[in-house]
CSV table of C-alpha atoms in Angstrom, one decimal:
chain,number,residue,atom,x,y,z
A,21,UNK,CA,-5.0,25.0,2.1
A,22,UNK,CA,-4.5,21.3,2.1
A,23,UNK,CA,-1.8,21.2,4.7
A,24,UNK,CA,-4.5,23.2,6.6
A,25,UNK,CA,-7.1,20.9,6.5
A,26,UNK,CA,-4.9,17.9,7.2
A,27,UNK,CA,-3.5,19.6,10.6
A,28,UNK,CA,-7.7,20.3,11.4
A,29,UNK,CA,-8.2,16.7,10.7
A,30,UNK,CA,-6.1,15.6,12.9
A,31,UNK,CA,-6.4,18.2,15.7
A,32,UNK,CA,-10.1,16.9,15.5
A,33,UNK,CA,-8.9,13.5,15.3
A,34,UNK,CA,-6.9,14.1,18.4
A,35,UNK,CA,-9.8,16.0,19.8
A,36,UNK,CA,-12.3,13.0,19.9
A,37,UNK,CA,-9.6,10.5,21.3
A,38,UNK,CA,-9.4,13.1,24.1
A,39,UNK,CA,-13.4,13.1,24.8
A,40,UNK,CA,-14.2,10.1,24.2
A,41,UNK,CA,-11.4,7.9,25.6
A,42,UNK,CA,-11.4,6.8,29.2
A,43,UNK,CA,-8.9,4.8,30.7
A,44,UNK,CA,-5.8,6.2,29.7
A,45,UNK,CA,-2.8,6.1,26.9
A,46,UNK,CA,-3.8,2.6,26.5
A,47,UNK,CA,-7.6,3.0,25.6
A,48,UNK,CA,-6.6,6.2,23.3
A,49,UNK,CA,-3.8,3.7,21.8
A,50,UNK,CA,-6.8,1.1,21.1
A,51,UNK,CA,-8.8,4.4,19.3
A,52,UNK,CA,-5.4,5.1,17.6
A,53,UNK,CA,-5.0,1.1,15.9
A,54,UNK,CA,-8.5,1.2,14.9
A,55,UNK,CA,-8.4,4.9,13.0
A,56,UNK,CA,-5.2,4.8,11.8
A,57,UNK,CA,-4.1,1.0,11.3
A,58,UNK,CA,-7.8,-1.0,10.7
A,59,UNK,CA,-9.5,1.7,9.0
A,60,UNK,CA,-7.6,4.4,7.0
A,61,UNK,CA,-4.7,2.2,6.7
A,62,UNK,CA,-2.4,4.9,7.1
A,63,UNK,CA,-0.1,3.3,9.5
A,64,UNK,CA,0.9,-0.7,10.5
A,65,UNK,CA,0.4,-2.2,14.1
A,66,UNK,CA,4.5,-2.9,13.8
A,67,UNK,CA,4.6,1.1,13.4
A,68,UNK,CA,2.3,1.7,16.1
A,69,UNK,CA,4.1,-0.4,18.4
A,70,UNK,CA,7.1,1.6,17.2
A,71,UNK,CA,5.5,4.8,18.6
A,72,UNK,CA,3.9,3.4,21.3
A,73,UNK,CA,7.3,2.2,22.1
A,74,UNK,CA,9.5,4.8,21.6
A,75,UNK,CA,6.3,7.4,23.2
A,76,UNK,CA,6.6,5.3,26.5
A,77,UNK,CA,10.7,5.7,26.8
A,78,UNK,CA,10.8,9.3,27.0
A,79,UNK,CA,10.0,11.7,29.8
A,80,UNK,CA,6.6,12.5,29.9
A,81,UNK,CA,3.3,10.9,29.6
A,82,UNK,CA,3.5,8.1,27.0
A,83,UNK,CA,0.3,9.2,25.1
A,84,UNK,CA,1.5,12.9,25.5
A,85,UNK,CA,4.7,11.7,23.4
A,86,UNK,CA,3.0,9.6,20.8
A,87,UNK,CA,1.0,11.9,20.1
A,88,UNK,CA,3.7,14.0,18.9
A,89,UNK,CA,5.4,11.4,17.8
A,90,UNK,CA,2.3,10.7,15.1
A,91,UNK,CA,0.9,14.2,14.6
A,92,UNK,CA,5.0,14.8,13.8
A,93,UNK,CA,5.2,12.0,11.5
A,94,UNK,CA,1.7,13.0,10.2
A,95,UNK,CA,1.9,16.5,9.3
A,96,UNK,CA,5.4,17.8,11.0
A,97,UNK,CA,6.0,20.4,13.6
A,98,UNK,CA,2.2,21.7,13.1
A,99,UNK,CA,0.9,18.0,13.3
A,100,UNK,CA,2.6,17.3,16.5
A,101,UNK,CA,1.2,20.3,17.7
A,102,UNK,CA,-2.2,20.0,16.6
A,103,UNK,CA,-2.2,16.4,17.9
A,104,UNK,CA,-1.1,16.9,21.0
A,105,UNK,CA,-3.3,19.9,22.0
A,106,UNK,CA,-6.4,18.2,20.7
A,107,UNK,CA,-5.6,15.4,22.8
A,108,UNK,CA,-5.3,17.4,25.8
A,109,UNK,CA,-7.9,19.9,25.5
A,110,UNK,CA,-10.9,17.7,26.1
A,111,UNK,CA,-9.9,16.7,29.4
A,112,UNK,CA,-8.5,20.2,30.6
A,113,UNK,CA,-12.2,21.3,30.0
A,114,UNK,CA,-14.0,18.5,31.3
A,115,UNK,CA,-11.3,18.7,34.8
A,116,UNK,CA,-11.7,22.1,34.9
A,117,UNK,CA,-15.9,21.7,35.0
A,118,UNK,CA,-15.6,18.5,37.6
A,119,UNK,CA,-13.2,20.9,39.5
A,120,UNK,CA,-15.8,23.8,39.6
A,121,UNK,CA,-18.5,21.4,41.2
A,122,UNK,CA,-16.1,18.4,42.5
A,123,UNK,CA,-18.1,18.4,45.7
A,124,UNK,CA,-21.4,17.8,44.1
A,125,UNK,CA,-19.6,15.0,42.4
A,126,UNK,CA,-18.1,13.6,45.1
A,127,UNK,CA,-20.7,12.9,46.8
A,128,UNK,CA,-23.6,12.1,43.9
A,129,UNK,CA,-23.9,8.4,43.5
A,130,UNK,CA,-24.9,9.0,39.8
A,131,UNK,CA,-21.8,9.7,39.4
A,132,UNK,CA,-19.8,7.3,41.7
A,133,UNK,CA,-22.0,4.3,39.6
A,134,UNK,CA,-21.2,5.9,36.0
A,135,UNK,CA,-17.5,5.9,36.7
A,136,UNK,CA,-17.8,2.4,37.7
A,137,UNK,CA,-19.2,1.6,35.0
A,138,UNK,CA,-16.4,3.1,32.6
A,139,UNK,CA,-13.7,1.6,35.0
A,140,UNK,CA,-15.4,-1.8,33.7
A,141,UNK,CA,-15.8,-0.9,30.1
A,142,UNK,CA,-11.6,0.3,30.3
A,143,UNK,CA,-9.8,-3.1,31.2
A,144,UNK,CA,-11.6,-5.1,27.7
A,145,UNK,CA,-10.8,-1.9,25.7
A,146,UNK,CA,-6.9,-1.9,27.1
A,147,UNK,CA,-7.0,-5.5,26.7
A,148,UNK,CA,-7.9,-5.0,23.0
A,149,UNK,CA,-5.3,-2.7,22.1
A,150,UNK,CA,-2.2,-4.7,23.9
A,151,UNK,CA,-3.7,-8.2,21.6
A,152,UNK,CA,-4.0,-6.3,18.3
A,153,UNK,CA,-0.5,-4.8,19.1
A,154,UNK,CA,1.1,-8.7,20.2
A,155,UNK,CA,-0.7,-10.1,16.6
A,156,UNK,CA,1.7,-7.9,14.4
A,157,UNK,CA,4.7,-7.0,17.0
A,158,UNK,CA,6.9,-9.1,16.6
A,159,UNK,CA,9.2,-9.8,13.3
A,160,UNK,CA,11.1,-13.1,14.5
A,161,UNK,CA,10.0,-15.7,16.9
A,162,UNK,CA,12.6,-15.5,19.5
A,163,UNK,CA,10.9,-11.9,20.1
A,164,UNK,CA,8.2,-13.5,22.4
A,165,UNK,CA,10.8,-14.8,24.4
A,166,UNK,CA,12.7,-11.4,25.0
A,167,UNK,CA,8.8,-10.1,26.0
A,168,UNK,CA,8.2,-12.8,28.4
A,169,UNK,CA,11.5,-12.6,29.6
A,170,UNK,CA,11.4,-8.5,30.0
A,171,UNK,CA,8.1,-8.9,31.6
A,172,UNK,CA,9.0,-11.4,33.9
A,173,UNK,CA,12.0,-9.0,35.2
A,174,UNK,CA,9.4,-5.9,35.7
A,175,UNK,CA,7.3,-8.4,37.5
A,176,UNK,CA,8.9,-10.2,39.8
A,177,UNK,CA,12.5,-8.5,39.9
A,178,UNK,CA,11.3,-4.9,39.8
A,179,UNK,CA,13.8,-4.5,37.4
A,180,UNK,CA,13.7,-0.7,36.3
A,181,UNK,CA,12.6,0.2,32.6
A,182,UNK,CA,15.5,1.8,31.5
A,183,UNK,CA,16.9,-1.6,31.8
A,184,UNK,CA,14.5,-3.2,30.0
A,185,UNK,CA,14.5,-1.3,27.3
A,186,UNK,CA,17.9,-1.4,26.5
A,187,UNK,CA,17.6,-5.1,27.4
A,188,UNK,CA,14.9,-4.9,24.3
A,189,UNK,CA,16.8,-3.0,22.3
A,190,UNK,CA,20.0,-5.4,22.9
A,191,UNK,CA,18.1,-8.0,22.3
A,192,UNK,CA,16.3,-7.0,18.9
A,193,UNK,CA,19.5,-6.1,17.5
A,194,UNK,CA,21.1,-9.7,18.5
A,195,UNK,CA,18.2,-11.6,17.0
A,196,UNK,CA,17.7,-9.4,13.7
A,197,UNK,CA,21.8,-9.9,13.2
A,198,UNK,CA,21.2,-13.8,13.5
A,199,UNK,CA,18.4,-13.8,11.4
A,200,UNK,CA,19.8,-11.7,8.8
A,201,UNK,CA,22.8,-13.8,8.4
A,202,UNK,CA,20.9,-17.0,8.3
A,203,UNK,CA,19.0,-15.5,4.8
A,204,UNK,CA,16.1,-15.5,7.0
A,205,UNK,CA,15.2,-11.9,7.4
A,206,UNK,CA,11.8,-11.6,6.0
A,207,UNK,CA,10.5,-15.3,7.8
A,208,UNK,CA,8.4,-14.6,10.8
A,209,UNK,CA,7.1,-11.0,9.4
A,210,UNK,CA,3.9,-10.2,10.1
């Protein structure tokens, strides 16, 4: 009964992220840091940043794949499941009821005001997340470089992601090699 209850918890979990997160992966990967990392302590930033990483390199929506990726790590097979599905259910239900009456929405200025109001309230909340993400990211210094340097590429060279990531991952390996032959492998940990 316990595995049970800890697949419910987190289908519920998943649930309220769904209904109650606006703005996308990002917001829902705020919701996530302050559950799972601030609160329950049941998870680090560094291994957030791991799934939020890994979640964003794979086909699919990035939240759709860390949510696996956590409900797996969580609870298995069933806790990716579970995850996932509460994630997504809250939306499909609220789509489907703006998509019964989308006119009336359209055109109701109730409604055009409110969702400018949440588009308002997103950007501080996304903001959050990516800060409380950069505080722990990072093991060695020379990591902020490979970051400013990645983004500058995306920026400003288009540079494609698949190339930045392996760029990243080139990169991390390199710099954890150094460090671990200079002795200094746990300096700079967060």
């Amino acid at each position: 009964m316990g595995r049970i209850r800890e697949i419910l918890v987190l289908f519920f979990q998943f649930v309220k992220f769904g209904t109650f997160t606006f703005g996308g992966g990002w917001s829902i990967i705020a919701q996530m840091q302050k559950l799972y990392v601030e609160e329950k302590h049941v998870i680090t930033s560094e291994e957030l940043l791991d799934l939020t990483s890994v979640g964003r390199s794979l086909p699919g929506t990035m939240i759709g794949n860390v949510a696996v990726l956590y409900g797996y790590r969580a609870a298995g097979i069933a806790g990716a499941l579970a995850c996932v599905f509460g994630m997504v259910l809250p939306p499909m239900v609220i789509l489907a009821v703006i998509t019964l009456f989308y006119t009336a929405f359209q055109q109701n200025p109730w409604v055009a005001s409110a969702m400018a109001g949440v588009r308002t309230a997103v950007v501080p909340i996304m903001l959050s997340a990516v800060v409380n993400m950069l505080k722990s990211a990072f093991r060695y210094p020379p990591c902020y470089a490979v970051a400013v340097l990645t983004l500058a590429l995306y920026l400003f060279m288009n540079v494609n992601c698949v190339y930045l990531v392996l760029i990243g991952a080139v990169c991390g390996l390199i710099i954890a090699e150094i460090y671990e032959r200079k002795g200094d492998a746990g300096h700079g940990a967060s």
